[in-house]
Steps between C-alpha positions, in 0.01 A plus 500: 500500500145633531376835630372323812848352557638853479261621770250680277128509569287377211145625447254256345127536440358153578169570325679547170274787391297793629132462573240725341353611833788465748375173648751234598524228237636147500872467569726307266764281664818649348585730791444218748716263292781755495483540879511123547783442254723777632393468865397862548188645665231693318395840631129547427413843366148635467451769235171688509369757256752420230226373267379860465847649459638243256196323353533166330613551142687824577876526528510844656312647797188710450374790711276376777372621834524146631737465791764230463598302808786252540509259794784262581442180696739285698726273293358156422772234513456172315432211740677163484327276248265775381389494137494803274119486507495500880736798521309678223176458694657630822635802309158576350326470838747746654459753218123461537531567876704813428217614276239433768714687757522799265127506431423483874747781574331742258 
């Protein structure tokens, strides 16, 4: 029995790493494959400012005046016949839209 079968939420970072400047990188397909295989939706999450608080290469946070913002999007359910690459691309577009929404709201 998996954590998802037990009702747990699982947090995955589809980029696989942190960017140097906080920009959104290419998504890998593992999170999308998991959603397709298990039949669960993905909840897109936009994290902003974390590159200054936990820079790439650091394991622990550093002092920073940068404000961190977290935005949650609507769940993205896998569609019938969708490939992992198709779902991955929809997930990335939604996270990118969350980012644009946050920048416009500033």
